[in-house]
C-alpha cells in the first residue's frame, strides 16, 4: 500500500504539468500537431487515474489546449469530477475548464446542479466565488431555474465579494430564465443602495443592461438613479447611469429636462474624459428627445459642440474618433450647429488614421446641402485621386454616391454635373464598385427625363472609349458601367446624335472579351439602336444607308453567335435571323422600320426595390387559415381553442395568430366572400374582370415630383465636373441678382396687398433653384403598400423575454403581486409546508446564511411568522413612502428640491447638497411647476379616495359579474346583434368621426385617426382637404414636428424635417382625402403634434404661397381598435386580475342609453359585449394589445363608467376623453 | 457587456482567450485570426477603437484594444460599454497582471495561463465588469493563492520540486517585455480611477 503511494507520487514526478506542456509545444515547432496529439493521449491516461491531483493537472493542460483551438468537450465528465474536488485548488481548475468549454449543448451539465448548489452554500467564500464565476459562463435555462433561488439568497450574503458576484450573475440567470426577474427584482433594487460600492456598481450594471433592452419598464427607477447620479463619485457607476439615462429619455422627455442641469454641471466640472464624453452623449440624447417640445436649448447644443470640437482637435486619436462619433449624433437633429465646423471635419479627411477618416466621411454625408454639395464632392474627388489602397478609395467612392443620391437626389441641383462625376469615377482602376456606378447611371437616366439627352451622349462616349475601361476585364469591376452605358444608349437611342458611330463601337470585336451578362445587354441594345437608325434612314429616304447598316449587323453579329455564354449566344442568333429577314424585305423595298421599332415600343418604369414585398395582404385573406378542411380530425382536436386574450407574458409574441375555432372560421369565410364581392381588385372567376391595371398605360400614372424650373444649360464636349462648379457659381450669382430685382418689383407692386413671403433670407438652401427643369420619377409601388419596414425585427431576440412589467411590483401596489406560479422554485426536503414568497425571506437571509441547514426547519416557522409581521409593517411604511416619493410622475413634475427630500431618512445630506444648487437655477421654472404640482396633488388626493372605495367597488363589480353570467345564456342571441350598439330601431343622429383640423379662407382640413391592425406601433391619419376658394390649390405639402413618441412616417431617405407631398391637387370646391402614417412608441397618453400645410394658390392673378398651421390631436381612443369580444372571454379577462381599475361619473346626461352606447362605440372604438337594461359591458383593444373593459351604467340623470385595463395611465386617459365626449351630450 | 477578451502576441499566437458566449473552437480560432489581422494593420499612433463588422455576430460590437510591447489586449464590447472606460479597464488589468507577476512579461502569460484567467475572473465575470479597483483585485487574487498554498502543503510540494528541477536545465527565461513599456500614456487614467 505504502509502496503504491510512493509509486504514485513518483509517477507524478514524471507527468507533465502545464509548464512542461507549454515548453514541449514550444520545442516542437515543426511537428506541433503531432506532439499535441501525443500529449492528449497522455492526458487521457492521466484522466483514468483515481488521483484527483493527476486529474486536475490533466484538466488544466486541456484548458490550455482549448485555447489553441482543440476541442476538449470529450473530457466534460472529467471536468465535472475535478469541479467536485474538495480542495479549492482543484475545484478552481475544474470550474475554469468548465467555463471555457461548457455550453447549453453539453449534456453532462445537468449533473452539476447539486455540486454547484453545494459550492454556492460553502462556508468558504472563495468556493462560492469560483462556482459563481463558472456559472456566469455556462448557465443554462435548467441551471438557472434550479439555482435562481440560491443565487438570489447570495445577493444578501454577508461578504460584499459574494454579493457583487451574485448580483452580476443574476443578469445571466434572467436571460436564461426570464420568470426569475419579477421575484428577484425587489432585491436587486435594494442592492442599488448597498453600503459596498462594488455591490452598488454591480447592481447598477445589471439594471442598466436590463433597461437597455426594455427601457420602458425601468422608468420608475429614474428617481433612484437620479439620486445615485448626484451622490456617487465612482466614475464607472456614473458612466453606467448616464448611459442608462440616455436610453430612458426618449421615453420620457420630462426626465430629459430634469437631467440637463446636472449633466451640464458634470460636463463643466469633471476632468475625466470618459465621463465628459458620456455626459455629452446623454445630453445629445436629451436634446434629441426635446427637439420637438423645447426649442430653446441652443446653449446646451453649443456647449456639446464646443466640447466635441475640443475632443476632435485633441492630439489623442481616441478622443478625436469619439468626438466625431458623437458629432454625427448631433448632426441628425441639429445639422446647422455641426455644419459650422465643416472645416474641422474636412481636415479629418486628411488624417492618417483610417477609422477617423471614415467617421469624418459619415459626418459629411449628413452635412451636405444644395449649396455645398458640389464643393464637398469636389474635395472628395481629390481624395479619391490621392487615396492609396483600394479599400479606402472604394469607401470614398460609395460615400460620394451615397451623398449625392441621398433623399432621392435631394441636394443635386445639376444632374449634368452628377453624370459627369459618375463618368469621372469610371476612370478608377480596380474598384469593386462598378455595379454601383452603373446602377446610379441607370437610375438617373431613367428617372430624370430631362437629363437623358446628356446622359446618352456621355454614355455613347463611354462606349466609344470602352477599350480604356475594359482593358483588364479579369479583376476589373468597372466594366460594369458598360452595362449601364449600353442599355442607356439603346433604350434612349432617339437622343443619340451619332447613332451609327455608337453602333459600330458596340460591334467591335473587343466587346467579346467582356463578361457575358454585359455582352448580352450589348446585343439586345444594339438592335434598339439599329431600329432607330433604320427608322431615321427610311424617313429621310436613304435606302442605301439603311441597307448598309443592315449589312454591318449581319457581318458583325456572328462573333456573338459564337459566344460561350448561352444568353449572348441565344440572343445573338435570334437577332441575326431577324435581321436577315429584314434584309430580305429591304431588298424587296418594303419599309420595315416602323415594325422593327414596334419591338421596343413603350417605356420601362422604375419599380421600387421593395415593391413586391410591400404588396399588402388583402383584407380577409388569412394566410394561416386552412384552404381545405384539415387532413384529419385528430389533429384539429389537438388545437384547443384558446381565449383570444393573451396574458401579459404572451404579449411579446403578438404576431402569432390566435387559433380559431370552426365557428369563427366559418364567420370569417363568409366575411371574406362578402369582401371579395365588393372588392373591384379581386379577380373573380366570373367573366367580368375589371382590367384596372391593364387599362393604364404606365407613364401617365407615374407620380412625378416637380422641381422648379430654371435656365437650361448645355455644355458640349467632354465634361469635367469642375467646370460645373464654376458655372454653378455664376448661375447662382445671376439668380440672386434676378431675385433681388424681382423682390424690388414685388415690393413696389404689392405694397399694401395682403401678401405672405416665404422666408426671404437670400442664399438660403431653398432659394437655390436647380439648373434643369427636372422631373424625378418616383419608383412604382403597389397600391395600398404598407410603408412599414418590419425587416429589422428579430423574432429570436433573447432580450425580448425580459420585457416584463416591473412597475407595480416595484412600487408595491397591490395590483399585480407575485403569483404563486411566479415564485422561484426552491429545493426543499420532504415535508415542507407552504411556499413562502421570496419577499418574506428577505429579512431572514442574513441570519440564515450563517446557520447550518439542518437546524433551519424549526426556526423557519417561527421566523416566518415574525417575518410576515415585519413585512406587513414594512409594506405599510413603504407604501406610504412610495406613494409620495417613488411615483415617477410626481417626481418628474416637481422641482428637484422636494424630490430629493422624499427619502430624508436615508440620505439627508445628499438632498441638502442638491437643493441650493438646483434652487438657484430653477427659480424661474419653479413658478410654473408649482402650479403643476398643485394640480398633481389634487389628483393624488382623489387617488387616495379612490383607493379607499376600491374594495367596495370590487365587491360590487363581482356581484355584477355573477349576474352577468346568469343572464349570459338567455341574452346570448341578443348580444350578438347588440354589437356596436345598433340594436334598437331608434334612429341615431348622424355622426362623423372626422374632426376639424384647421381651416382658413382657402382650405379646410378634417381628420380621423385609425389604428393599424397589422402594426402595433402605427396609426393612419386620414385627412380630408377641402378647397373652399375659387382658386386652384396645388403643391400641397404636409409637415409635422415629430415628437419623440410620435413620428410621421416619411419615405425612405428623407429627413425628419421634410414634409410629405399631398398626392393630388385641388380644383375649386373639390375635396379629397390623403392618408399619412404615423409611428408611435407609447400609446398610453394622448399626443398633440404641431404641423403645417404649405400650398400654392393659383388663380388668374398669379400664384401665392400659403401656409396653414394645425395641431394634430392623437386621442387615446384613436389607438383603440373596435374588437368584438364574447361575454365568456370577457368574464375571464375580468377575473384574471391583471387589470387596473378606474371609474368616472358624468352628470346631466339627457340622451338615451342607446345613443350613449352608440357614441362610445363610434367615437371611442368600443364594441358592446352585453347589455342588460341600462347597464352595458363594452370592450376594446389597443393596437399594442391592451385590453380595455368598460361597465357603463345609466342612472336617472347620470352615467357612471367603470373601466379596467392593463395599463392604468391609458385607462385614466381614455376615461377622461370619454368624460369629455359625454359631457357634451 | 463585454463579448470577448483576447490576448495575443505580435504574431497572432493566442495567450488568453475568453469568450462570453459559446462558440465552437474553430470559430474562436477564426475570430482570433481575423481580429489579429485587423489589429496588426494599425500602427500604434492611431485610435484604439475599431468597428469589426459582423465578425463577432452582432453589428453592435466594437473592438477596443491596447498594444503593449509584444502583446495585444483586445476587448470586444457592445454599445453599453464606455469606450474610454474599457481602455482604462485594459490598463487596470495589465497593471494588475504586473503586480501579481512582478514585472509581467509575455512568458508569464504563456506559462501561467491558468493564473491569468483567475486574475481576469476578478475583473470581469460573465461579460460584466466586476471590479475596477486594482488593490481590491490584487487582494482577492492573493487571498486565493494563499488559500491554495495552505491547501497544497504536502501534495503540491513534490510537483513544485520537480518543476524547480526541470527549470534548472533551461537557459534563463528571457524577460522580453517590461512593464516600463506598459505605462504608455493613458490620457485620463489618473482622473478616471
mmCIF file with all atom_site columns, C-alpha atoms in Angstrom, chain A residues 12-20 22-23 26 32 60 63-64 66-72 86-90 92-93 96 99-103 124-126 130 132-133 136-137 161 164-165 168-169 171-172 175 198 201 205-206 209 212-213 234-236 239-240 243 271-275 277-278 316-319 321-322 325 352-356 359, chain B residues 1 13-20 22-23 25-26 28-29 32 42-43 45-51 60 62 78-89 107 110-114 117-118 121-122 124-132 136 139-141 143-145 147-149 151-152 155 158-159 162-163 166-167 170 173 185 187-188 191-193:
data_model
loop_
_atom_site.group_PDB
_atom_site.id
_atom_site.type_symbol
_atom_site.label_atom_id
_atom_site.label_alt_id
_atom_site.label_comp_id
_atom_site.label_asym_id
_atom_site.label_entity_id
_atom_site.label_seq_id
_atom_site.pdbx_PDB_ins_code
_atom_site.Cartn_x
_atom_site.Cartn_y
_atom_site.Cartn_z
_atom_site.occupancy
_atom_site.B_iso_or_equiv
_atom_site.pdbx_formal_charge
_atom_site.auth_seq_id
_atom_site.auth_comp_id
_atom_site.auth_asym_id
_atom_site.auth_atom_id
_atom_site.pdbx_PDB_model_num
ATOM 1   C CA . UNK A 1 12  ? 3.511   12.105 -10.927 1.00 0.00 ? 12  UNK A CA 1
ATOM 2   C CA . UNK A 1 13  ? 7.002   13.459 -10.906 1.00 0.00 ? 13  UNK A CA 1
ATOM 3   C CA . UNK A 1 14  ? 7.272   12.426 -14.494 1.00 0.00 ? 14  UNK A CA 1
ATOM 4   C CA . UNK A 1 15  ? 3.832   13.592 -15.511 1.00 0.00 ? 15  UNK A CA 1
ATOM 5   C CA . UNK A 1 16  ? 3.893   16.773 -17.425 1.00 0.00 ? 16  UNK A CA 1
ATOM 6   C CA . UNK A 1 17  ? 2.392   19.756 -15.751 1.00 0.00 ? 17  UNK A CA 1
ATOM 7   C CA . UNK A 1 18  ? 1.095   22.812 -17.637 1.00 0.00 ? 18  UNK A CA 1
ATOM 8   C CA . UNK A 1 19  ? 4.517   24.410 -17.845 1.00 0.00 ? 19  UNK A CA 1
ATOM 9   C CA . UNK A 1 20  ? 6.011   21.248 -19.297 1.00 0.00 ? 20  UNK A CA 1
ATOM 10  C CA . UNK A 1 22  ? 3.863   24.660 -22.931 1.00 0.00 ? 22  UNK A CA 1
ATOM 11  C CA . UNK A 1 23  ? 7.585   24.132 -23.044 1.00 0.00 ? 23  UNK A CA 1
ATOM 12  C CA . UNK A 1 26  ? 7.472   25.441 -27.954 1.00 0.00 ? 26  UNK A CA 1
ATOM 13  C CA . UNK A 1 32  ? 3.322   20.709 -33.139 1.00 0.00 ? 32  UNK A CA 1
ATOM 14  C CA . UNK A 1 60  ? -5.503  22.206 -16.542 1.00 0.00 ? 60  UNK A CA 1
ATOM 15  C CA . UNK A 1 63  ? -7.730  24.177 -20.788 1.00 0.00 ? 63  UNK A CA 1
ATOM 16  C CA . UNK A 1 64  ? -4.509  25.322 -22.388 1.00 0.00 ? 64  UNK A CA 1
ATOM 17  C CA . UNK A 1 66  ? -8.623  24.532 -25.704 1.00 0.00 ? 66  UNK A CA 1
ATOM 18  C CA . UNK A 1 67  ? -7.122  27.986 -26.106 1.00 0.00 ? 67  UNK A CA 1
ATOM 19  C CA . UNK A 1 68  ? -5.104  26.676 -29.034 1.00 0.00 ? 68  UNK A CA 1
ATOM 20  C CA . UNK A 1 69  ? -8.309  25.542 -30.688 1.00 0.00 ? 69  UNK A CA 1
ATOM 21  C CA . UNK A 1 70  ? -8.587  21.919 -29.641 1.00 0.00 ? 70  UNK A CA 1
ATOM 22  C CA . UNK A 1 71  ? -11.996 20.565 -28.802 1.00 0.00 ? 71  UNK A CA 1
ATOM 23  C CA . UNK A 1 72  ? -11.993 19.257 -25.239 1.00 0.00 ? 72  UNK A CA 1
ATOM 24  C CA . UNK A 1 86  ? -12.945 19.186 -2.114  1.00 0.00 ? 86  UNK A CA 1
ATOM 25  C CA . UNK A 1 87  ? -9.804  21.262 -2.439  1.00 0.00 ? 87  UNK A CA 1
ATOM 26  C CA . UNK A 1 88  ? -10.130 24.790 -3.697  1.00 0.00 ? 88  UNK A CA 1
ATOM 27  C CA . UNK A 1 89  ? -7.008  24.398 -5.858  1.00 0.00 ? 89  UNK A CA 1
ATOM 28  C CA . UNK A 1 90  ? -8.565  21.628 -7.925  1.00 0.00 ? 90  UNK A CA 1
ATOM 29  C CA . UNK A 1 92  ? -10.820 26.175 -9.369  1.00 0.00 ? 92  UNK A CA 1
ATOM 30  C CA . UNK A 1 93  ? -9.126  24.302 -12.204 1.00 0.00 ? 93  UNK A CA 1
ATOM 31  C CA . UNK A 1 96  ? -12.108 27.238 -15.194 1.00 0.00 ? 96  UNK A CA 1
ATOM 32  C CA . UNK A 1 99  ? -16.288 27.912 -18.065 1.00 0.00 ? 99  UNK A CA 1
ATOM 33  C CA . UNK A 1 100 ? -14.193 27.593 -21.195 1.00 0.00 ? 100 UNK A CA 1
ATOM 34  C CA . UNK A 1 101 ? -15.932 24.647 -22.801 1.00 0.00 ? 101 UNK A CA 1
ATOM 35  C CA . UNK A 1 102 ? -19.373 24.006 -21.296 1.00 0.00 ? 102 UNK A CA 1
ATOM 36  C CA . UNK A 1 103 ? -22.431 25.354 -23.042 1.00 0.00 ? 103 UNK A CA 1
ATOM 37  C CA . UNK A 1 124 ? -15.550 29.203 2.147   1.00 0.00 ? 124 UNK A CA 1
ATOM 38  C CA . UNK A 1 125 ? -16.304 32.394 0.236   1.00 0.00 ? 125 UNK A CA 1
ATOM 39  C CA . UNK A 1 126 ? -13.829 31.511 -2.484  1.00 0.00 ? 126 UNK A CA 1
ATOM 40  C CA . UNK A 1 130 ? -15.435 30.232 -8.053  1.00 0.00 ? 130 UNK A CA 1
ATOM 41  C CA . UNK A 1 132 ? -20.458 31.809 -9.318  1.00 0.00 ? 132 UNK A CA 1
ATOM 42  C CA . UNK A 1 133 ? -17.759 32.750 -11.785 1.00 0.00 ? 133 UNK A CA 1
ATOM 43  C CA . UNK A 1 136 ? -21.675 33.011 -15.232 1.00 0.00 ? 136 UNK A CA 1
ATOM 44  C CA . UNK A 1 137 ? -20.169 31.366 -18.281 1.00 0.00 ? 137 UNK A CA 1
ATOM 45  C CA . UNK A 1 161 ? -17.274 39.904 -2.516  1.00 0.00 ? 161 UNK A CA 1
ATOM 46  C CA . UNK A 1 164 ? -21.430 41.623 -6.036  1.00 0.00 ? 164 UNK A CA 1
ATOM 47  C CA . UNK A 1 165 ? -20.753 38.413 -7.914  1.00 0.00 ? 165 UNK A CA 1
ATOM 48  C CA . UNK A 1 168 ? -23.964 40.234 -11.640 1.00 0.00 ? 168 UNK A CA 1
ATOM 49  C CA . UNK A 1 169 ? -24.786 36.611 -12.238 1.00 0.00 ? 169 UNK A CA 1
ATOM 50  C CA . UNK A 1 171 ? -28.412 39.019 -15.052 1.00 0.00 ? 171 UNK A CA 1
ATOM 51  C CA . UNK A 1 172 ? -27.289 35.814 -16.730 1.00 0.00 ? 172 UNK A CA 1
ATOM 52  C CA . UNK A 1 175 ? -31.527 35.906 -19.595 1.00 0.00 ? 175 UNK A CA 1
ATOM 53  C CA . UNK A 1 198 ? -18.742 47.353 -5.537  1.00 0.00 ? 198 UNK A CA 1
ATOM 54  C CA . UNK A 1 201 ? -21.861 49.222 -9.037  1.00 0.00 ? 201 UNK A CA 1
ATOM 55  C CA . UNK A 1 205 ? -24.545 47.402 -14.113 1.00 0.00 ? 205 UNK A CA 1
ATOM 56  C CA . UNK A 1 206 ? -27.261 44.741 -14.172 1.00 0.00 ? 206 UNK A CA 1
ATOM 57  C CA . UNK A 1 209 ? -28.209 46.012 -19.065 1.00 0.00 ? 209 UNK A CA 1
ATOM 58  C CA . UNK A 1 212 ? -31.087 48.994 -22.260 1.00 0.00 ? 212 UNK A CA 1
ATOM 59  C CA . UNK A 1 213 ? -33.177 46.255 -23.807 1.00 0.00 ? 213 UNK A CA 1
ATOM 60  C CA . UNK A 1 234 ? -17.439 56.343 -8.762  1.00 0.00 ? 234 UNK A CA 1
ATOM 61  C CA . UNK A 1 235 ? -16.914 57.154 -12.391 1.00 0.00 ? 235 UNK A CA 1
ATOM 62  C CA . UNK A 1 236 ? -17.797 53.651 -13.523 1.00 0.00 ? 236 UNK A CA 1
ATOM 63  C CA . UNK A 1 239 ? -20.953 56.388 -16.674 1.00 0.00 ? 239 UNK A CA 1
ATOM 64  C CA . UNK A 1 240 ? -23.378 53.493 -16.475 1.00 0.00 ? 240 UNK A CA 1
ATOM 65  C CA . UNK A 1 243 ? -25.734 55.873 -20.314 1.00 0.00 ? 243 UNK A CA 1
ATOM 66  C CA . UNK A 1 271 ? -11.784 66.117 -15.577 1.00 0.00 ? 271 UNK A CA 1
ATOM 67  C CA . UNK A 1 272 ? -12.322 62.521 -16.621 1.00 0.00 ? 272 UNK A CA 1
ATOM 68  C CA . UNK A 1 273 ? -12.668 62.413 -20.362 1.00 0.00 ? 273 UNK A CA 1
ATOM 69  C CA . UNK A 1 274 ? -14.666 59.222 -20.329 1.00 0.00 ? 274 UNK A CA 1
ATOM 70  C CA . UNK A 1 275 ? -17.274 60.774 -18.077 1.00 0.00 ? 275 UNK A CA 1
ATOM 71  C CA . UNK A 1 277 ? -17.848 62.095 -23.227 1.00 0.00 ? 277 UNK A CA 1
ATOM 72  C CA . UNK A 1 278 ? -20.748 60.077 -21.860 1.00 0.00 ? 278 UNK A CA 1
ATOM 73  C CA . UNK A 1 316 ? -5.181  61.828 -28.931 1.00 0.00 ? 316 UNK A CA 1
ATOM 74  C CA . UNK A 1 317 ? -6.661  59.848 -31.779 1.00 0.00 ? 317 UNK A CA 1
ATOM 75  C CA . UNK A 1 318 ? -9.114  58.112 -29.475 1.00 0.00 ? 318 UNK A CA 1
ATOM 76  C CA . UNK A 1 319 ? -10.710 61.351 -28.420 1.00 0.00 ? 319 UNK A CA 1
ATOM 77  C CA . UNK A 1 321 ? -12.578 59.404 -33.041 1.00 0.00 ? 321 UNK A CA 1
ATOM 78  C CA . UNK A 1 322 ? -15.145 59.620 -30.269 1.00 0.00 ? 322 UNK A CA 1
ATOM 79  C CA . UNK A 1 325 ? -18.808 59.760 -33.445 1.00 0.00 ? 325 UNK A CA 1
ATOM 80  C CA . UNK A 1 352 ? -3.560  59.246 -41.254 1.00 0.00 ? 352 UNK A CA 1
ATOM 81  C CA . UNK A 1 353 ? -5.973  57.125 -39.280 1.00 0.00 ? 353 UNK A CA 1
ATOM 82  C CA . UNK A 1 354 ? -8.458  55.357 -41.483 1.00 0.00 ? 354 UNK A CA 1
ATOM 83  C CA . UNK A 1 355 ? -11.086 54.950 -38.743 1.00 0.00 ? 355 UNK A CA 1
ATOM 84  C CA . UNK A 1 356 ? -11.091 58.693 -38.290 1.00 0.00 ? 356 UNK A CA 1
ATOM 85  C CA . UNK A 1 359 ? -16.039 58.752 -39.325 1.00 0.00 ? 359 UNK A CA 1
ATOM 86  C CA . UNK B 2 1   ? -21.460 43.829 -21.999 1.00 0.00 ? 1   UNK B CA 1
ATOM 87  C CA . UNK B 2 13  ? -0.417  33.466 -31.095 1.00 0.00 ? 13  UNK B CA 1
ATOM 88  C CA . UNK B 2 14  ? -3.218  33.409 -28.545 1.00 0.00 ? 14  UNK B CA 1
ATOM 89  C CA . UNK B 2 15  ? -2.171  33.944 -24.944 1.00 0.00 ? 15  UNK B CA 1
ATOM 90  C CA . UNK B 2 16  ? -5.573  34.324 -23.359 1.00 0.00 ? 16  UNK B CA 1
ATOM 91  C CA . UNK B 2 17  ? -8.913  33.574 -24.914 1.00 0.00 ? 17  UNK B CA 1
ATOM 92  C CA . UNK B 2 18  ? -12.119 34.315 -23.084 1.00 0.00 ? 18  UNK B CA 1
ATOM 93  C CA . UNK B 2 19  ? -15.408 34.338 -24.945 1.00 0.00 ? 19  UNK B CA 1
ATOM 94  C CA . UNK B 2 20  ? -18.542 35.181 -23.009 1.00 0.00 ? 20  UNK B CA 1
ATOM 95  C CA . UNK B 2 22  ? -20.382 29.912 -26.601 1.00 0.00 ? 22  UNK B CA 1
ATOM 96  C CA . UNK B 2 23  ? -18.595 29.462 -29.901 1.00 0.00 ? 23  UNK B CA 1
ATOM 97  C CA . UNK B 2 25  ? -13.305 26.118 -31.103 1.00 0.00 ? 25  UNK B CA 1
ATOM 98  C CA . UNK B 2 26  ? -12.779 26.526 -34.861 1.00 0.00 ? 26  UNK B CA 1
ATOM 99  C CA . UNK B 2 28  ? -12.961 31.022 -31.935 1.00 0.00 ? 28  UNK B CA 1
ATOM 100 C CA . UNK B 2 29  ? -9.679  30.474 -33.733 1.00 0.00 ? 29  UNK B CA 1
ATOM 101 C CA . UNK B 2 32  ? -8.761  35.367 -33.233 1.00 0.00 ? 32  UNK B CA 1
ATOM 102 C CA . UNK B 2 42  ? -2.981  49.539 -37.499 1.00 0.00 ? 42  UNK B CA 1
ATOM 103 C CA . UNK B 2 43  ? 0.105   51.317 -36.321 1.00 0.00 ? 43  UNK B CA 1
ATOM 104 C CA . UNK B 2 45  ? -0.417  56.057 -33.203 1.00 0.00 ? 45  UNK B CA 1
ATOM 105 C CA . UNK B 2 46  ? -3.928  55.677 -34.443 1.00 0.00 ? 46  UNK B CA 1
ATOM 106 C CA . UNK B 2 47  ? -7.040  55.261 -32.417 1.00 0.00 ? 47  UNK B CA 1
ATOM 107 C CA . UNK B 2 48  ? -7.702  52.188 -30.344 1.00 0.00 ? 48  UNK B CA 1
ATOM 108 C CA . UNK B 2 49  ? -11.240 51.616 -31.493 1.00 0.00 ? 49  UNK B CA 1
ATOM 109 C CA . UNK B 2 50  ? -12.182 49.561 -34.398 1.00 0.00 ? 50  UNK B CA 1
ATOM 110 C CA . UNK B 2 51  ? -15.508 48.588 -35.869 1.00 0.00 ? 51  UNK B CA 1
ATOM 111 C CA . UNK B 2 60  ? -23.292 46.453 -32.344 1.00 0.00 ? 60  UNK B CA 1
ATOM 112 C CA . UNK B 2 62  ? -16.717 47.209 -31.309 1.00 0.00 ? 62  UNK B CA 1
ATOM 113 C CA . UNK B 2 78  ? -21.207 46.278 -27.288 1.00 0.00 ? 78  UNK B CA 1
ATOM 114 C CA . UNK B 2 79  ? -22.604 49.782 -27.146 1.00 0.00 ? 79  UNK B CA 1
ATOM 115 C CA . UNK B 2 80  ? -23.456 49.667 -23.463 1.00 0.00 ? 80  UNK B CA 1
ATOM 116 C CA . UNK B 2 81  ? -19.806 49.999 -22.522 1.00 0.00 ? 81  UNK B CA 1
ATOM 117 C CA . UNK B 2 82  ? -17.967 53.268 -22.472 1.00 0.00 ? 82  UNK B CA 1
ATOM 118 C CA . UNK B 2 83  ? -15.078 53.168 -24.915 1.00 0.00 ? 83  UNK B CA 1
ATOM 119 C CA . UNK B 2 84  ? -12.707 55.150 -22.760 1.00 0.00 ? 84  UNK B CA 1
ATOM 120 C CA . UNK B 2 85  ? -13.804 53.211 -19.714 1.00 0.00 ? 85  UNK B CA 1
ATOM 121 C CA . UNK B 2 86  ? -12.816 49.940 -21.332 1.00 0.00 ? 86  UNK B CA 1
ATOM 122 C CA . UNK B 2 87  ? -9.469  51.379 -22.344 1.00 0.00 ? 87  UNK B CA 1
ATOM 123 C CA . UNK B 2 88  ? -8.877  52.137 -18.706 1.00 0.00 ? 88  UNK B CA 1
ATOM 124 C CA . UNK B 2 89  ? -10.068 48.698 -17.735 1.00 0.00 ? 89  UNK B CA 1
ATOM 125 C CA . UNK B 2 107 ? 6.365   34.373 -20.864 1.00 0.00 ? 107 UNK B CA 1
ATOM 126 C CA . UNK B 2 110 ? 2.413   31.740 -21.624 1.00 0.00 ? 110 UNK B CA 1
ATOM 127 C CA . UNK B 2 111 ? 3.370   29.550 -18.702 1.00 0.00 ? 111 UNK B CA 1
ATOM 128 C CA . UNK B 2 112 ? 0.680   30.643 -16.273 1.00 0.00 ? 112 UNK B CA 1
ATOM 129 C CA . UNK B 2 113 ? -2.385  30.842 -18.413 1.00 0.00 ? 113 UNK B CA 1
ATOM 130 C CA . UNK B 2 114 ? -4.493  29.476 -15.556 1.00 0.00 ? 114 UNK B CA 1
ATOM 131 C CA . UNK B 2 117 ? -7.573  33.513 -16.088 1.00 0.00 ? 117 UNK B CA 1
ATOM 132 C CA . UNK B 2 118 ? -8.024  33.612 -12.358 1.00 0.00 ? 118 UNK B CA 1
ATOM 133 C CA . UNK B 2 121 ? -12.118 36.462 -13.250 1.00 0.00 ? 121 UNK B CA 1
ATOM 134 C CA . UNK B 2 122 ? -11.675 39.009 -10.512 1.00 0.00 ? 122 UNK B CA 1
ATOM 135 C CA . UNK B 2 124 ? -14.733 40.647 -15.385 1.00 0.00 ? 124 UNK B CA 1
ATOM 136 C CA . UNK B 2 125 ? -17.258 37.883 -14.953 1.00 0.00 ? 125 UNK B CA 1
ATOM 137 C CA . UNK B 2 126 ? -19.805 36.764 -17.457 1.00 0.00 ? 126 UNK B CA 1
ATOM 138 C CA . UNK B 2 127 ? -19.023 39.753 -19.633 1.00 0.00 ? 127 UNK B CA 1
ATOM 139 C CA . UNK B 2 128 ? -19.714 42.274 -16.919 1.00 0.00 ? 128 UNK B CA 1
ATOM 140 C CA . UNK B 2 129 ? -17.201 44.364 -15.072 1.00 0.00 ? 129 UNK B CA 1
ATOM 141 C CA . UNK B 2 130 ? -16.836 43.078 -11.525 1.00 0.00 ? 130 UNK B CA 1
ATOM 142 C CA . UNK B 2 131 ? -14.182 45.266 -10.018 1.00 0.00 ? 131 UNK B CA 1
ATOM 143 C CA . UNK B 2 132 ? -12.111 48.161 -11.226 1.00 0.00 ? 132 UNK B CA 1
ATOM 144 C CA . UNK B 2 136 ? -9.123  45.122 -4.320  1.00 0.00 ? 136 UNK B CA 1
ATOM 145 C CA . UNK B 2 139 ? -6.067  41.457 -2.575  1.00 0.00 ? 139 UNK B CA 1
ATOM 146 C CA . UNK B 2 140 ? -8.595  38.865 -3.731  1.00 0.00 ? 140 UNK B CA 1
ATOM 147 C CA . UNK B 2 141 ? -6.106  37.153 -6.036  1.00 0.00 ? 141 UNK B CA 1
ATOM 148 C CA . UNK B 2 143 ? -6.028  35.665 -0.753  1.00 0.00 ? 143 UNK B CA 1
ATOM 149 C CA . UNK B 2 144 ? -6.875  32.845 -3.133  1.00 0.00 ? 144 UNK B CA 1
ATOM 150 C CA . UNK B 2 145 ? -3.300  31.885 -3.860  1.00 0.00 ? 145 UNK B CA 1
ATOM 151 C CA . UNK B 2 147 ? -5.558  29.500 0.266   1.00 0.00 ? 147 UNK B CA 1
ATOM 152 C CA . UNK B 2 148 ? -4.119  27.353 -2.485  1.00 0.00 ? 148 UNK B CA 1
ATOM 153 C CA . UNK B 2 149 ? -0.725  27.244 -0.832  1.00 0.00 ? 149 UNK B CA 1
ATOM 154 C CA . UNK B 2 151 ? -4.142  23.524 0.871   1.00 0.00 ? 151 UNK B CA 1
ATOM 155 C CA . UNK B 2 152 ? -1.255  22.433 -1.274  1.00 0.00 ? 152 UNK B CA 1
ATOM 156 C CA . UNK B 2 155 ? 0.750   17.191 -2.188  1.00 0.00 ? 155 UNK B CA 1
ATOM 157 C CA . UNK B 2 158 ? 6.795   17.321 -4.907  1.00 0.00 ? 158 UNK B CA 1
ATOM 158 C CA . UNK B 2 159 ? 5.427   18.860 -8.058  1.00 0.00 ? 159 UNK B CA 1
ATOM 159 C CA . UNK B 2 162 ? 10.011  18.765 -9.855  1.00 0.00 ? 162 UNK B CA 1
ATOM 160 C CA . UNK B 2 163 ? 9.335   21.906 -11.756 1.00 0.00 ? 163 UNK B CA 1
ATOM 161 C CA . UNK B 2 166 ? 13.115  20.979 -14.639 1.00 0.00 ? 166 UNK B CA 1
ATOM 162 C CA . UNK B 2 167 ? 13.713  24.678 -14.755 1.00 0.00 ? 167 UNK B CA 1
ATOM 163 C CA . UNK B 2 170 ? 16.589  25.880 -19.085 1.00 0.00 ? 170 UNK B CA 1
ATOM 164 C CA . UNK B 2 173 ? 13.892  32.769 -19.300 1.00 0.00 ? 173 UNK B CA 1
ATOM 165 C CA . UNK B 2 185 ? 0.205   57.389 -21.995 1.00 0.00 ? 185 UNK B CA 1
ATOM 166 C CA . UNK B 2 187 ? -4.713  60.350 -21.084 1.00 0.00 ? 187 UNK B CA 1
ATOM 167 C CA . UNK B 2 188 ? -7.383  60.094 -18.480 1.00 0.00 ? 188 UNK B CA 1
ATOM 168 C CA . UNK B 2 191 ? -8.592  61.352 -13.230 1.00 0.00 ? 191 UNK B CA 1
ATOM 169 C CA . UNK B 2 192 ? -10.686 58.397 -14.030 1.00 0.00 ? 192 UNK B CA 1
ATOM 170 C CA . UNK B 2 193 ? -9.956  55.966 -11.277 1.00 0.00 ? 193 UNK B CA 1
#
